[in-house]
Short mmCIF file of N, CA and C in Angstrom, two decimals:
data_model
loop_
_atom_site.label_atom_id
_atom_site.label_comp_id
_atom_site.label_asym_id
_atom_site.label_seq_id
_atom_site.Cartn_x
_atom_site.Cartn_y
_atom_site.Cartn_z
N UNK A 1 -4.60 -11.35 -2.11
CA UNK A 1 -4.05 -10.45 -3.10
C UNK A 1 -2.58 -10.78 -3.38
N UNK A 2 -1.87 -11.15 -2.33
CA UNK A 2 -0.45 -11.46 -2.54
C UNK A 2 -0.27 -12.69 -3.41
N UNK A 3 -1.15 -13.66 -3.26
CA UNK A 3 -1.08 -14.86 -4.10
C UNK A 3 -1.40 -14.51 -5.55
N UNK A 4 -2.39 -13.65 -5.75
CA UNK A 4 -2.78 -13.23 -7.09
C UNK A 4 -1.66 -12.46 -7.78
N UNK A 5 -0.84 -11.77 -6.99
CA UNK A 5 0.26 -10.97 -7.53
C UNK A 5 1.22 -11.81 -8.35
N UNK A 6 1.34 -13.08 -8.02
CA UNK A 6 2.28 -13.96 -8.71
C UNK A 6 1.86 -14.23 -10.15
N UNK A 7 0.54 -14.16 -10.42
CA UNK A 7 0.06 -14.51 -11.76
C UNK A 7 -0.59 -13.35 -12.50
N UNK A 8 -1.21 -12.42 -11.77
CA UNK A 8 -1.93 -11.32 -12.43
C UNK A 8 -1.85 -10.07 -11.54
N UNK A 9 -0.84 -9.25 -11.81
CA UNK A 9 -0.62 -8.08 -10.97
C UNK A 9 -1.76 -7.07 -11.06
N UNK A 10 -2.36 -6.94 -12.22
CA UNK A 10 -3.48 -6.00 -12.34
C UNK A 10 -4.67 -6.45 -11.50
N UNK A 11 -4.94 -7.73 -11.50
CA UNK A 11 -6.02 -8.28 -10.67
C UNK A 11 -5.68 -8.07 -9.19
N UNK A 12 -4.43 -8.28 -8.83
CA UNK A 12 -4.00 -8.07 -7.45
C UNK A 12 -4.21 -6.62 -7.04
N UNK A 13 -3.92 -5.67 -7.93
CA UNK A 13 -4.13 -4.26 -7.63
C UNK A 13 -5.61 -3.98 -7.37
N UNK A 14 -6.49 -4.61 -8.14
CA UNK A 14 -7.93 -4.45 -7.92
C UNK A 14 -8.33 -5.00 -6.55
N UNK A 15 -7.74 -6.11 -6.17
CA UNK A 15 -8.04 -6.70 -4.86
C UNK A 15 -7.59 -5.76 -3.74
N UNK A 16 -6.40 -5.18 -3.88
CA UNK A 16 -5.93 -4.23 -2.87
C UNK A 16 -6.87 -3.03 -2.80
N UNK A 17 -7.31 -2.53 -3.94
CA UNK A 17 -8.25 -1.41 -3.95
C UNK A 17 -9.52 -1.77 -3.17
N UNK A 18 -10.02 -2.97 -3.43
CA UNK A 18 -11.23 -3.43 -2.74
C UNK A 18 -10.98 -3.57 -1.23
N UNK A 19 -9.83 -4.13 -0.88
CA UNK A 19 -9.49 -4.27 0.54
C UNK A 19 -9.44 -2.92 1.24
N UNK A 20 -8.80 -1.95 0.61
CA UNK A 20 -8.66 -0.63 1.22
C UNK A 20 -10.00 0.07 1.35
N UNK A 21 -10.87 -0.15 0.38
CA UNK A 21 -12.21 0.46 0.44
C UNK A 21 -13.06 -0.21 1.52
N UNK A 22 -12.97 -1.53 1.59
CA UNK A 22 -13.82 -2.30 2.50
C UNK A 22 -13.28 -2.32 3.93
N UNK A 23 -11.96 -2.39 4.06
CA UNK A 23 -11.32 -2.48 5.39
C UNK A 23 -10.23 -1.41 5.51
N UNK A 24 -10.61 -0.14 5.60
CA UNK A 24 -9.60 0.93 5.60
C UNK A 24 -8.61 0.88 6.78
N UNK A 25 -8.92 0.15 7.82
CA UNK A 25 -8.01 0.05 8.96
C UNK A 25 -6.97 -1.05 8.79
N UNK A 26 -7.05 -1.82 7.70
CA UNK A 26 -6.12 -2.93 7.48
C UNK A 26 -4.82 -2.39 6.87
N UNK A 27 -3.88 -2.07 7.72
CA UNK A 27 -2.65 -1.38 7.33
C UNK A 27 -1.79 -2.13 6.31
N UNK A 28 -1.62 -3.46 6.40
CA UNK A 28 -0.75 -4.13 5.44
C UNK A 28 -1.15 -3.90 3.97
N UNK A 29 -2.43 -3.68 3.73
CA UNK A 29 -2.89 -3.47 2.35
C UNK A 29 -2.35 -2.16 1.78
N UNK A 30 -2.09 -1.18 2.62
CA UNK A 30 -1.54 0.10 2.13
C UNK A 30 -0.11 -0.10 1.64
N UNK A 31 0.67 -0.79 2.42
CA UNK A 31 2.06 -1.03 2.03
C UNK A 31 2.11 -1.86 0.75
N UNK A 32 1.43 -3.00 0.76
CA UNK A 32 1.47 -3.90 -0.39
C UNK A 32 0.82 -3.27 -1.62
N UNK A 33 -0.30 -2.60 -1.44
CA UNK A 33 -0.96 -1.94 -2.57
C UNK A 33 -0.13 -0.82 -3.15
N UNK A 34 0.51 -0.05 -2.28
CA UNK A 34 1.39 1.02 -2.75
C UNK A 34 2.59 0.47 -3.50
N UNK A 35 3.21 -0.56 -2.94
CA UNK A 35 4.37 -1.17 -3.58
C UNK A 35 3.99 -1.75 -4.94
N UNK A 36 2.87 -2.44 -5.01
CA UNK A 36 2.44 -3.03 -6.28
C UNK A 36 2.20 -1.94 -7.32
N UNK A 37 1.55 -0.86 -6.94
CA UNK A 37 1.31 0.21 -7.90
C UNK A 37 2.60 0.88 -8.35
N UNK A 38 3.60 0.93 -7.47
CA UNK A 38 4.91 1.42 -7.89
C UNK A 38 5.47 0.51 -8.97
N UNK A 39 5.38 -0.80 -8.75
CA UNK A 39 5.91 -1.77 -9.70
C UNK A 39 5.15 -1.75 -11.02
N UNK A 40 3.86 -1.41 -10.96
CA UNK A 40 3.04 -1.35 -12.18
C UNK A 40 3.20 -0.03 -12.93
N UNK A 41 4.00 0.88 -12.37
CA UNK A 41 4.22 2.16 -13.04
C UNK A 41 3.10 3.16 -12.82
N UNK A 42 2.46 3.08 -11.65
CA UNK A 42 1.39 4.01 -11.28
C UNK A 42 1.82 4.82 -10.06
N UNK A 43 2.80 5.72 -10.23
CA UNK A 43 3.35 6.42 -9.07
C UNK A 43 2.35 7.31 -8.34
N UNK A 44 1.46 7.96 -9.05
CA UNK A 44 0.49 8.83 -8.39
C UNK A 44 -0.48 8.03 -7.53
N UNK A 45 -0.95 6.93 -8.07
CA UNK A 45 -1.85 6.06 -7.30
C UNK A 45 -1.11 5.48 -6.11
N UNK A 46 0.13 5.05 -6.32
CA UNK A 46 0.93 4.50 -5.23
C UNK A 46 1.10 5.52 -4.11
N UNK A 47 1.39 6.76 -4.48
CA UNK A 47 1.60 7.80 -3.48
C UNK A 47 0.33 8.06 -2.69
N UNK A 48 -0.81 8.07 -3.35
CA UNK A 48 -2.08 8.27 -2.65
C UNK A 48 -2.35 7.16 -1.65
N UNK A 49 -2.11 5.94 -2.06
CA UNK A 49 -2.31 4.79 -1.17
C UNK A 49 -1.36 4.87 0.02
N UNK A 50 -0.11 5.16 -0.24
CA UNK A 50 0.89 5.20 0.82
C UNK A 50 0.61 6.32 1.81
N UNK A 51 0.20 7.48 1.33
CA UNK A 51 -0.11 8.59 2.23
C UNK A 51 -1.33 8.28 3.09
N UNK A 52 -2.32 7.63 2.50
CA UNK A 52 -3.48 7.20 3.29
C UNK A 52 -3.05 6.17 4.34
N UNK A 53 -2.10 5.33 3.98
CA UNK A 53 -1.57 4.36 4.93
C UNK A 53 -0.87 5.02 6.10
N UNK A 54 -0.16 6.11 5.84
CA UNK A 54 0.49 6.84 6.93
C UNK A 54 -0.54 7.33 7.94
N UNK A 55 -1.66 7.82 7.44
CA UNK A 55 -2.72 8.31 8.33
C UNK A 55 -3.22 7.17 9.22
N UNK A 56 -3.47 6.01 8.62
CA UNK A 56 -3.94 4.86 9.40
C UNK A 56 -2.88 4.42 10.41
N UNK A 57 -1.62 4.47 10.01
CA UNK A 57 -0.55 4.09 10.95
C UNK A 57 -0.54 5.02 12.16
N UNK A 58 -0.72 6.30 11.91
CA UNK A 58 -0.75 7.26 13.02
C UNK A 58 -1.95 7.00 13.93
N UNK A 59 -3.11 6.77 13.34
CA UNK A 59 -4.32 6.50 14.12
C UNK A 59 -4.11 5.27 15.00
N UNK A 60 -3.51 4.23 14.43
CA UNK A 60 -3.33 2.97 15.14
C UNK A 60 -2.00 2.88 15.90
N UNK A 61 -1.21 3.94 15.80
CA UNK A 61 0.10 3.98 16.45
C UNK A 61 0.99 2.78 16.04
N UNK A 62 0.94 2.49 14.75
CA UNK A 62 1.75 1.40 14.18
C UNK A 62 2.99 2.03 13.55
N UNK A 63 3.99 2.25 14.39
CA UNK A 63 5.16 3.01 13.95
C UNK A 63 6.10 2.20 13.06
N UNK A 64 6.13 0.90 13.23
CA UNK A 64 6.99 0.06 12.39
C UNK A 64 6.53 0.15 10.93
N UNK A 65 5.25 -0.05 10.70
CA UNK A 65 4.74 0.01 9.33
C UNK A 65 4.79 1.44 8.80
N UNK A 66 4.58 2.43 9.68
CA UNK A 66 4.70 3.83 9.25
C UNK A 66 6.09 4.07 8.68
N UNK A 67 7.11 3.57 9.36
CA UNK A 67 8.49 3.76 8.88
C UNK A 67 8.71 3.06 7.54
N UNK A 68 8.13 1.87 7.38
CA UNK A 68 8.26 1.14 6.12
C UNK A 68 7.56 1.89 4.98
N UNK A 69 6.39 2.44 5.27
CA UNK A 69 5.66 3.21 4.25
C UNK A 69 6.42 4.48 3.91
N UNK A 70 6.98 5.14 4.92
CA UNK A 70 7.77 6.35 4.66
C UNK A 70 8.97 6.04 3.76
N UNK A 71 9.56 4.89 3.93
CA UNK A 71 10.68 4.49 3.07
C UNK A 71 10.23 4.35 1.61
N UNK A 72 9.05 3.76 1.41
CA UNK A 72 8.53 3.65 0.04
C UNK A 72 8.24 5.02 -0.55
N UNK A 73 7.70 5.92 0.26
CA UNK A 73 7.42 7.28 -0.22
C UNK A 73 8.72 7.97 -0.64
N UNK A 74 9.76 7.82 0.16
CA UNK A 74 11.06 8.41 -0.21
C UNK A 74 11.58 7.82 -1.50
N UNK A 75 11.41 6.52 -1.65
CA UNK A 75 11.83 5.85 -2.88
C UNK A 75 11.07 6.41 -4.08
N UNK A 76 9.76 6.60 -3.91
CA UNK A 76 8.94 7.16 -4.99
C UNK A 76 9.37 8.59 -5.31
N UNK A 77 9.64 9.37 -4.29
CA UNK A 77 10.06 10.76 -4.50
C UNK A 77 11.38 10.85 -5.25
N UNK A 78 12.22 9.84 -5.11
CA UNK A 78 13.53 9.85 -5.76
C UNK A 78 13.51 9.30 -7.17
N UNK A 79 12.37 8.81 -7.62
CA UNK A 79 12.29 8.25 -8.99
C UNK A 79 12.08 9.34 -10.00
#
Protein backbone atom coordinates (compact mmCIF):
# COMPACT_ATOMS: atom_id res chain seq x y z
CA UNK A 1 0.00 0.00 0.00
CA UNK A 2 2.83 2.39 0.79
CA UNK A 3 4.33 1.86 -2.66
CA UNK A 4 0.94 2.45 -4.29
CA UNK A 5 0.63 5.71 -2.33
CA UNK A 6 3.34 7.25 -4.50
CA UNK A 7 1.27 6.91 -7.68
CA UNK A 8 -2.40 6.42 -6.72
CA UNK A 9 -3.49 7.52 -3.26
CA UNK A 10 -7.08 6.42 -3.75
CA UNK A 11 -5.95 2.91 -4.69
CA UNK A 12 -3.65 2.91 -1.65
CA UNK A 13 -6.62 3.83 0.57
CA UNK A 14 -8.53 0.85 -0.83
CA UNK A 15 -5.58 -1.41 -0.05
CA UNK A 16 -5.45 -0.14 3.54
CA UNK A 17 -9.19 -0.77 3.88
CA UNK A 18 -8.68 -4.32 2.65
CA UNK A 19 -5.72 -4.83 4.99
CA UNK A 20 -7.69 -3.63 8.00
CA UNK A 21 -10.64 -5.84 7.12
CA UNK A 22 -8.51 -8.91 6.43
CA UNK A 23 -5.83 -8.44 9.12
CA UNK A 24 -7.38 -6.31 11.90
CA UNK A 25 -4.44 -7.01 14.24
CA UNK A 26 -1.93 -5.42 11.82
CA UNK A 27 -1.38 -2.13 13.66
CA UNK A 28 0.78 -0.26 11.09
CA UNK A 29 -2.15 -0.22 8.67
CA UNK A 30 -4.21 1.87 11.12
CA UNK A 31 -1.59 4.58 11.35
CA UNK A 32 -0.83 4.66 7.63
CA UNK A 33 -4.48 4.31 6.59
CA UNK A 34 -5.55 7.04 8.98
CA UNK A 35 -2.79 9.37 7.84
CA UNK A 36 -3.59 8.78 4.17
CA UNK A 37 -7.28 9.50 4.71
CA UNK A 38 -6.33 12.72 6.49
CA UNK A 39 -4.27 13.71 3.45
CA UNK A 40 -7.13 12.78 1.11
CA UNK A 41 -9.52 15.05 3.02
CA UNK A 42 -11.54 12.27 4.66
CA UNK A 43 -11.34 13.29 8.33
CA UNK A 44 -14.28 11.20 9.53
CA UNK A 45 -12.94 8.04 7.93
CA UNK A 46 -9.45 8.83 9.23
CA UNK A 47 -10.79 9.27 12.76
CA UNK A 48 -12.64 5.95 12.63
CA UNK A 49 -9.53 4.12 11.45
CA UNK A 50 -7.32 5.78 14.05
CA UNK A 51 -9.72 5.06 16.93
CA UNK A 52 -9.93 1.42 15.87
CA UNK A 53 -6.13 1.41 15.82
CA UNK A 54 -6.04 2.64 19.41
CA UNK A 55 -8.14 -0.35 20.44
CA UNK A 56 -5.74 -2.74 18.71
CA UNK A 57 -2.76 -0.99 20.31
CA UNK A 58 -4.28 -1.47 23.75
CA UNK A 59 -5.05 -5.14 23.06
CA UNK A 60 -1.49 -5.74 21.87
CA UNK A 61 0.09 -3.39 24.42
CA UNK A 62 1.82 -1.48 21.62
CA UNK A 63 2.27 1.81 23.41
CA UNK A 64 4.68 3.40 20.95
CA UNK A 65 2.23 3.17 18.06
CA UNK A 66 -0.64 4.11 20.39
CA UNK A 67 1.16 7.37 21.14
CA UNK A 68 1.76 8.00 17.43
CA UNK A 69 -1.91 7.37 16.64
CA UNK A 70 -2.98 9.65 19.50
CA UNK A 71 -0.83 12.40 17.99
CA UNK A 72 -2.64 12.03 14.66
CA UNK A 73 -6.00 12.16 16.44
CA UNK A 74 -4.99 15.39 18.18
CA UNK A 75 -3.88 16.80 14.85
CA UNK A 76 -7.25 15.88 13.33
CA UNK A 77 -9.12 17.41 16.25
CA UNK A 78 -7.24 20.67 15.74
CA UNK A 79 -8.12 20.98 12.05
